[in-house]
Short mmCIF file of C-alpha atoms and ligand atoms in Angstrom, two decimals:
data_model
loop_
_atom_site.label_atom_id
_atom_site.label_comp_id
_atom_site.label_asym_id
_atom_site.label_seq_id
_atom_site.Cartn_x
_atom_site.Cartn_y
_atom_site.Cartn_z
CA MET O 1 -7.03 -17.90 -3.10
CA SER O 2 -10.37 -16.23 -3.73
CA GLU O 3 -11.07 -14.33 -6.94
CA LEU O 4 -9.52 -10.85 -7.05
CA ILE O 5 -12.24 -8.39 -7.91
CA VAL O 6 -11.42 -4.91 -9.20
CA ARG O 7 -13.64 -2.38 -7.43
CA ARG O 8 -14.45 1.21 -8.30
CA LEU O 9 -14.60 3.14 -5.11
CA LEU O 10 -17.53 5.56 -4.88
CA VAL O 11 -15.76 8.47 -3.23
CA ASP O 12 -15.56 12.08 -4.30
CA MET O 13 -11.91 12.87 -4.87
CA GLU O 14 -12.73 16.35 -6.22
CA ALA O 15 -13.34 17.83 -2.79
CA PRO O 16 -10.19 19.32 -1.25
CA ILE O 17 -8.30 17.67 1.60
CA ALA O 18 -8.02 19.43 4.95
CA ARG O 19 -4.57 20.13 6.33
CA HIS O 20 -4.99 17.74 9.26
CA TRP O 21 -7.65 15.50 7.81
CA CYS O 22 -6.59 12.51 9.94
CA ASP O 23 -8.24 13.08 13.30
CA GLY O 24 -6.72 16.57 13.52
CA ASP O 25 -3.37 14.86 14.17
CA PRO O 26 -0.39 16.38 12.31
CA PHE O 27 1.88 13.33 12.56
CA ARG O 28 -0.68 10.74 11.45
CA THR O 29 -1.77 13.02 8.61
CA ALA O 30 1.82 13.63 7.46
CA PHE O 31 2.69 9.93 7.66
CA LEU O 32 -0.35 8.71 5.71
CA ASN O 33 0.11 11.51 3.17
CA ALA O 34 3.73 10.40 2.74
CA LEU O 35 2.62 6.83 2.01
CA SER O 36 0.08 8.11 -0.50
CA MET O 37 2.86 10.05 -2.26
CA SER O 38 4.81 6.81 -2.79
CA PHE O 39 1.95 4.84 -4.32
CA PRO O 40 1.64 5.99 -7.94
CA VAL O 41 5.31 5.21 -8.71
CA GLY O 42 5.54 2.21 -6.38
CA GLU O 43 2.37 0.54 -7.57
CA GLN O 44 3.32 1.01 -11.23
CA PHE O 45 6.56 -0.78 -10.42
CA PHE O 46 4.62 -3.64 -8.75
CA ILE O 47 2.36 -3.95 -11.80
CA ASP O 48 5.36 -4.10 -14.14
CA ALA O 49 7.15 -6.60 -11.89
CA VAL O 50 4.15 -8.91 -11.73
CA ARG O 51 3.56 -8.66 -15.47
CA GLY O 52 7.25 -9.37 -16.11
CA GLY O 53 7.17 -12.39 -13.81
CA PHE O 54 4.02 -13.69 -15.46
CA LYS O 55 5.58 -13.44 -18.93
CA ALA O 56 8.61 -15.41 -17.74
CA LEU O 57 6.45 -18.36 -16.61
CA PRO O 58 6.03 -21.46 -18.77
CA GLU O 59 2.69 -21.42 -20.60
CA GLN O 60 1.11 -24.07 -18.39
CA ALA O 61 1.85 -22.12 -15.25
CA GLN O 62 0.58 -18.92 -16.87
CA GLN O 63 -2.92 -20.38 -17.01
CA ARG O 64 -2.81 -20.99 -13.27
CA PHE O 65 -1.81 -17.39 -12.57
CA GLN O 66 -3.77 -15.51 -15.23
CA ALA O 67 -6.81 -14.52 -13.16
CA GLN O 68 -4.72 -13.56 -10.13
CA VAL O 69 -2.35 -11.43 -12.18
CA GLN O 70 -5.24 -9.69 -13.93
CA GLY O 71 -6.91 -8.96 -10.59
CA PHE O 72 -3.66 -7.73 -9.05
CA VAL O 73 -2.94 -5.38 -11.96
CA GLY O 74 -6.50 -4.04 -11.96
CA GLN O 75 -6.50 -3.41 -8.21
CA GLU O 76 -3.11 -1.69 -8.15
CA ALA O 77 -3.96 0.41 -11.21
CA THR O 78 -7.11 1.64 -9.44
CA HIS O 79 -5.17 2.41 -6.25
CA ARG O 80 -2.54 4.44 -8.03
CA ARG O 81 -5.15 6.42 -9.91
CA LEU O 82 -7.07 7.45 -6.80
CA HIS O 83 -3.88 8.18 -4.87
CA GLY O 84 -2.80 10.33 -7.82
CA LEU O 85 -5.94 12.47 -7.29
CA TYR O 86 -5.28 12.49 -3.53
CA ASN O 87 -1.70 13.62 -4.15
CA ASP O 88 -2.87 16.48 -6.38
CA HIS O 89 -4.66 17.89 -3.33
CA LEU O 90 -1.50 17.51 -1.25
CA ALA O 91 0.40 19.54 -3.84
CA GLN O 92 -2.28 22.24 -3.50
CA LEU O 93 -1.56 22.26 0.23
CA GLY O 94 2.11 22.98 -0.51
CA MET O 95 3.46 19.45 0.04
CA VAL O 96 6.31 18.40 -2.25
CA ASN O 97 6.66 14.77 -3.27
CA GLY O 98 10.36 13.93 -3.02
CA TRP O 99 9.78 10.22 -2.52
CA ALA O 100 8.42 9.51 -6.02
CA PRO O 101 11.39 10.89 -8.01
CA ARG O 102 13.87 9.22 -5.66
CA SER O 103 12.12 5.84 -6.12
CA GLN O 104 11.93 6.33 -9.84
CA ALA O 105 15.68 6.94 -10.09
CA ARG O 106 16.46 3.89 -7.93
CA LEU O 107 14.07 1.57 -9.74
CA LYS O 108 15.48 2.59 -13.12
CA GLN O 109 18.69 0.79 -12.15
CA LEU O 110 16.76 -2.50 -12.29
CA GLU O 111 15.92 -2.22 -15.97
CA GLY O 112 16.95 -5.39 -17.78
CA ALA O 113 17.43 -7.38 -14.54
CA ASP O 114 16.23 -10.96 -14.10
CA PRO O 115 12.43 -10.67 -13.47
CA ARG O 116 12.88 -12.36 -10.09
CA HIS O 117 14.63 -9.27 -8.70
CA PRO O 118 11.75 -6.83 -9.24
CA LEU O 119 9.39 -9.58 -8.09
CA ALA O 120 11.33 -10.15 -4.86
CA ILE O 121 11.25 -6.38 -4.27
CA THR O 122 7.52 -6.31 -4.97
CA ALA O 123 6.88 -9.28 -2.65
CA ALA O 124 8.83 -7.48 0.08
CA TYR O 125 6.83 -4.24 -0.32
CA GLU O 126 3.62 -6.22 -0.53
CA HIS O 127 4.47 -7.79 2.82
CA PHE O 128 4.94 -4.33 4.31
CA THR O 129 1.68 -3.14 2.78
CA ALA O 130 -0.25 -6.21 3.89
CA ILE O 131 0.80 -6.01 7.53
CA PHE O 132 0.17 -2.26 7.64
CA ALA O 133 -3.18 -2.79 5.91
CA THR O 134 -4.27 -5.46 8.37
CA TRP O 135 -3.27 -3.28 11.32
CA LEU O 136 -5.25 -0.35 9.87
CA LEU O 137 -8.32 -2.51 9.26
CA GLU O 138 -8.12 -3.70 12.85
CA HIS O 139 -7.68 -0.12 14.16
CA PRO O 140 -9.86 2.03 11.86
CA GLY O 141 -10.24 4.63 14.62
CA VAL O 142 -6.72 5.79 13.71
CA LEU O 143 -8.22 7.49 10.65
CA GLY O 144 -10.55 9.68 12.70
CA LYS O 145 -13.99 10.92 11.72
CA GLN O 146 -13.17 14.22 10.03
CA ASP O 147 -12.89 12.91 6.48
CA PRO O 148 -14.97 9.75 6.03
CA ARG O 149 -14.09 9.77 2.34
CA LEU O 150 -10.35 9.43 2.98
CA ALA O 151 -10.99 6.91 5.77
CA THR O 152 -12.92 4.83 3.23
CA LEU O 153 -10.17 5.23 0.65
CA TRP O 154 -7.53 3.97 3.10
CA LEU O 155 -9.64 1.05 4.31
CA TRP O 156 -10.61 -0.02 0.79
CA HIS O 157 -6.97 0.13 -0.28
CA SER O 158 -6.00 -1.83 2.84
CA ALA O 159 -8.65 -4.47 2.23
CA GLU O 160 -7.41 -5.05 -1.32
CA GLU O 161 -3.76 -5.09 -0.25
CA ALA O 162 -4.50 -7.84 2.27
CA GLU O 163 -6.61 -9.60 -0.34
CA HIS O 164 -3.87 -9.79 -3.01
CA ARG O 165 -0.92 -10.22 -0.61
CA THR O 166 0.14 -13.60 -2.02
CA VAL O 167 0.31 -12.81 -5.77
CA ALA O 168 3.87 -11.46 -6.11
CA PHE O 169 5.18 -13.97 -3.58
CA ASP O 170 3.60 -16.95 -5.39
CA LEU O 171 4.95 -15.77 -8.74
CA TYR O 172 8.43 -15.43 -7.24
CA GLN O 173 8.23 -18.98 -5.96
CA ALA O 174 6.82 -20.30 -9.23
CA LEU O 175 9.92 -18.84 -10.94
CA ASP O 176 12.18 -20.66 -8.45
CA GLY O 177 13.22 -17.47 -6.73
CA SER O 178 15.69 -18.28 -3.97
CA HIS O 179 15.13 -17.77 -0.25
CA GLU O 180 18.46 -15.94 0.01
CA TRP O 181 17.54 -13.27 -2.55
CA ARG O 182 14.05 -12.95 -1.08
CA ILE O 183 15.61 -12.13 2.29
CA ARG O 184 18.33 -9.92 0.85
CA TRP O 185 15.75 -7.76 -0.91
CA PHE O 186 13.49 -7.75 2.12
CA ARG O 187 16.30 -6.30 4.25
CA ARG O 188 17.04 -3.61 1.68
CA VAL O 189 13.37 -2.81 1.16
CA SER O 190 12.76 -2.62 4.93
CA TYR O 191 15.63 -0.23 5.44
CA GLY O 192 14.81 1.86 2.36
CA PHE O 193 11.09 1.99 3.03
CA LEU O 194 11.49 3.16 6.62
CA LEU O 195 14.02 5.80 5.62
CA ASP O 196 11.89 7.05 2.70
CA ALA O 197 8.73 7.13 4.82
CA LEU O 198 10.51 9.03 7.59
CA ARG O 199 12.09 11.50 5.19
CA GLN O 200 8.82 12.32 3.43
CA THR O 201 6.88 12.52 6.72
CA LEU O 202 9.42 14.98 8.14
CA ASP O 203 9.29 17.06 4.98
CA ASN O 204 5.47 17.11 5.09
CA LEU O 205 5.58 18.23 8.73
CA ARG O 206 8.16 20.90 7.99
CA ARG O 207 6.06 22.36 5.17
CA ASP O 208 2.98 22.10 7.38
CA GLY O 209 4.75 24.12 10.09
CA THR O 210 4.16 21.43 12.74
CA LEU O 211 7.57 19.71 12.77
CA TRP O 212 8.68 21.36 16.03
CA GLN O 213 5.40 21.19 17.90
CA TRP O 214 5.17 19.03 21.01
CA ARG O 215 1.76 17.63 20.02
CA THR O 216 3.21 16.29 16.77
CA TRP O 217 5.71 14.07 18.58
CA ALA O 218 3.37 13.11 21.38
CA GLY O 219 0.97 11.92 18.67
CA ALA O 220 3.81 10.13 16.87
CA GLY O 221 4.75 8.27 20.07
CA ARG O 222 1.19 7.05 20.58
CA PHE O 223 0.69 6.18 16.91
CA LEU O 224 3.93 4.19 16.61
CA PHE O 225 4.62 2.80 20.07
CA GLY O 226 1.30 2.94 21.97
CA ARG O 227 -0.52 -0.18 23.14
CA ASP O 228 -2.38 -0.37 19.81
CA GLY O 229 0.47 1.34 17.98
CA LEU O 230 1.79 0.47 14.53
CA ILE O 231 5.29 -0.74 15.36
CA ARG O 232 4.33 -2.60 18.49
CA ASN O 233 1.58 -4.49 16.68
CA THR O 234 3.28 -5.28 13.38
CA PHE O 235 6.85 -6.12 14.37
CA GLY O 236 6.16 -9.86 14.80
CA ALA O 237 4.40 -10.07 11.44
CA TRP O 238 7.28 -8.15 9.79
CA ARG O 239 9.82 -10.60 11.24
CA ASP O 240 7.87 -13.65 10.01
CA TYR O 241 9.05 -12.87 6.48
CA PHE O 242 12.56 -14.08 7.37
CA ARG O 243 11.35 -17.62 8.01
CA ARG O 244 12.25 -20.11 5.31
CA ASP O 245 8.74 -21.62 5.38
CA PHE O 246 6.95 -18.26 5.41
CA HIS O 247 4.00 -17.68 3.11
CA PRO O 248 1.80 -14.54 3.20
CA ALA O 249 -1.35 -16.68 3.42
CA GLN O 250 -0.23 -17.71 6.91
CA HIS O 251 -1.29 -14.25 8.07
CA ASP O 252 -4.96 -13.79 8.79
CA ALA O 253 -6.83 -11.57 6.33
CA SER O 254 -10.31 -11.90 7.80
CA ALA O 255 -10.38 -8.15 8.60
CA SER O 256 -10.12 -7.50 4.86
CA ALA O 257 -12.98 -9.83 3.96
CA ALA O 258 -15.12 -8.40 6.77
CA TRP O 259 -14.58 -4.79 5.61
CA LEU O 260 -15.37 -5.62 1.98
CA GLU O 261 -18.54 -7.40 3.00
CA ALA O 262 -19.71 -4.68 5.37
CA ASN O 263 -18.97 -1.86 2.88
CA GLU O 264 -20.46 -3.15 -0.35
CA ARG O 265 -22.26 0.16 -0.86
CA GLN O 266 -18.96 2.00 -1.04
CA TYR O 267 -17.80 0.40 -4.30
CA VAL O 268 -18.89 -1.12 -7.56
CA PRO O 269 -17.19 -4.25 -8.88
CA VAL O 270 -15.83 -3.35 -12.31
CA GLY O 271 -17.95 -4.66 -15.14
CA ARG O 272 -21.15 -4.61 -13.07
CA GLN O 273 -23.69 -1.82 -13.28
CA VAL O 274 -25.39 -0.21 -10.36
CA PRO O 275 -28.86 0.88 -11.47
CA GLY O 276 -29.39 4.61 -10.96
CA GLN O 277 -25.75 5.26 -10.02
CA THR O 278 -25.10 8.80 -11.16
CA GLY O 279 -23.27 11.85 -9.97
CA LEU O 280 -19.74 12.91 -9.41
CA ALA O 281 -18.43 9.81 -7.73
CA ALA O 282 -19.74 7.53 -10.45
CA GLN O 283 -18.37 9.77 -13.21
CA GLN O 284 -14.98 10.01 -11.58
CA HIS O 285 -14.38 6.31 -11.63
CA ARG O 286 -15.27 5.72 -15.20
CA GLY O 287 -12.53 5.13 -17.71
FE1 FE2 Q 1 -2.19 -0.88 -3.75
FE1 FE2 Q 2 -0.41 -4.37 -3.46
#
């Protein structure tokens, strides 16, 4: 696996978010906003799970994982911070995040569990994120042209999700996590994730006043089931996770590498200075 670099994204998260920022499409906007609402809590859980798994490894194995774990934690911490700023704008628009407190309550029940349980849950979510991320990177037009800043945010996040897709899975395997539990958690996570995403999307649409509009559901049909649609194009990759010999690296991540290479001006690798980089974006991503 290549080195996991932590990148500061040079986007201005101070500017407000338009009601239908995603291509003027209420459903796509509500769905992506719902996902964003889940990230600060979800990604903190992934960080804790990966740290917990790392601590449970024998010392020799820790050396092998150290750089990957550090990169994973740094990337997820940056994602959750920017999505936190994104979510503040959603609150200004009158959206109410019900997903985060529900997740928090559910995840609390895992306190004190064997570290392989939170890791299996994290690996399952990371599979979901990686296949969604790859689909988005391959269909960037979905994000529209109205808010290039948010399009960049989603594609950067996607690129890093695809990039670090093996970390939680490898840790789970290094701790002798069983296939049976991996699948059991994947089923539960799949069911829970779809239900949570649907519930928050519907709530966002209801508060937006577009829940009962025909265009909302016509857009949803195209987005989910169209020729290039999300479900149609990711179902096979989702199902691969059930295979006993599955490993996330079997899925192609070249779209991630290509985006990161083509968009080097959009971010700064942490720890490296960009001469003359000033202004709001640079200030925002310090600290
Ligand atoms: Fe992330
Ligand atoms: Fe991730």
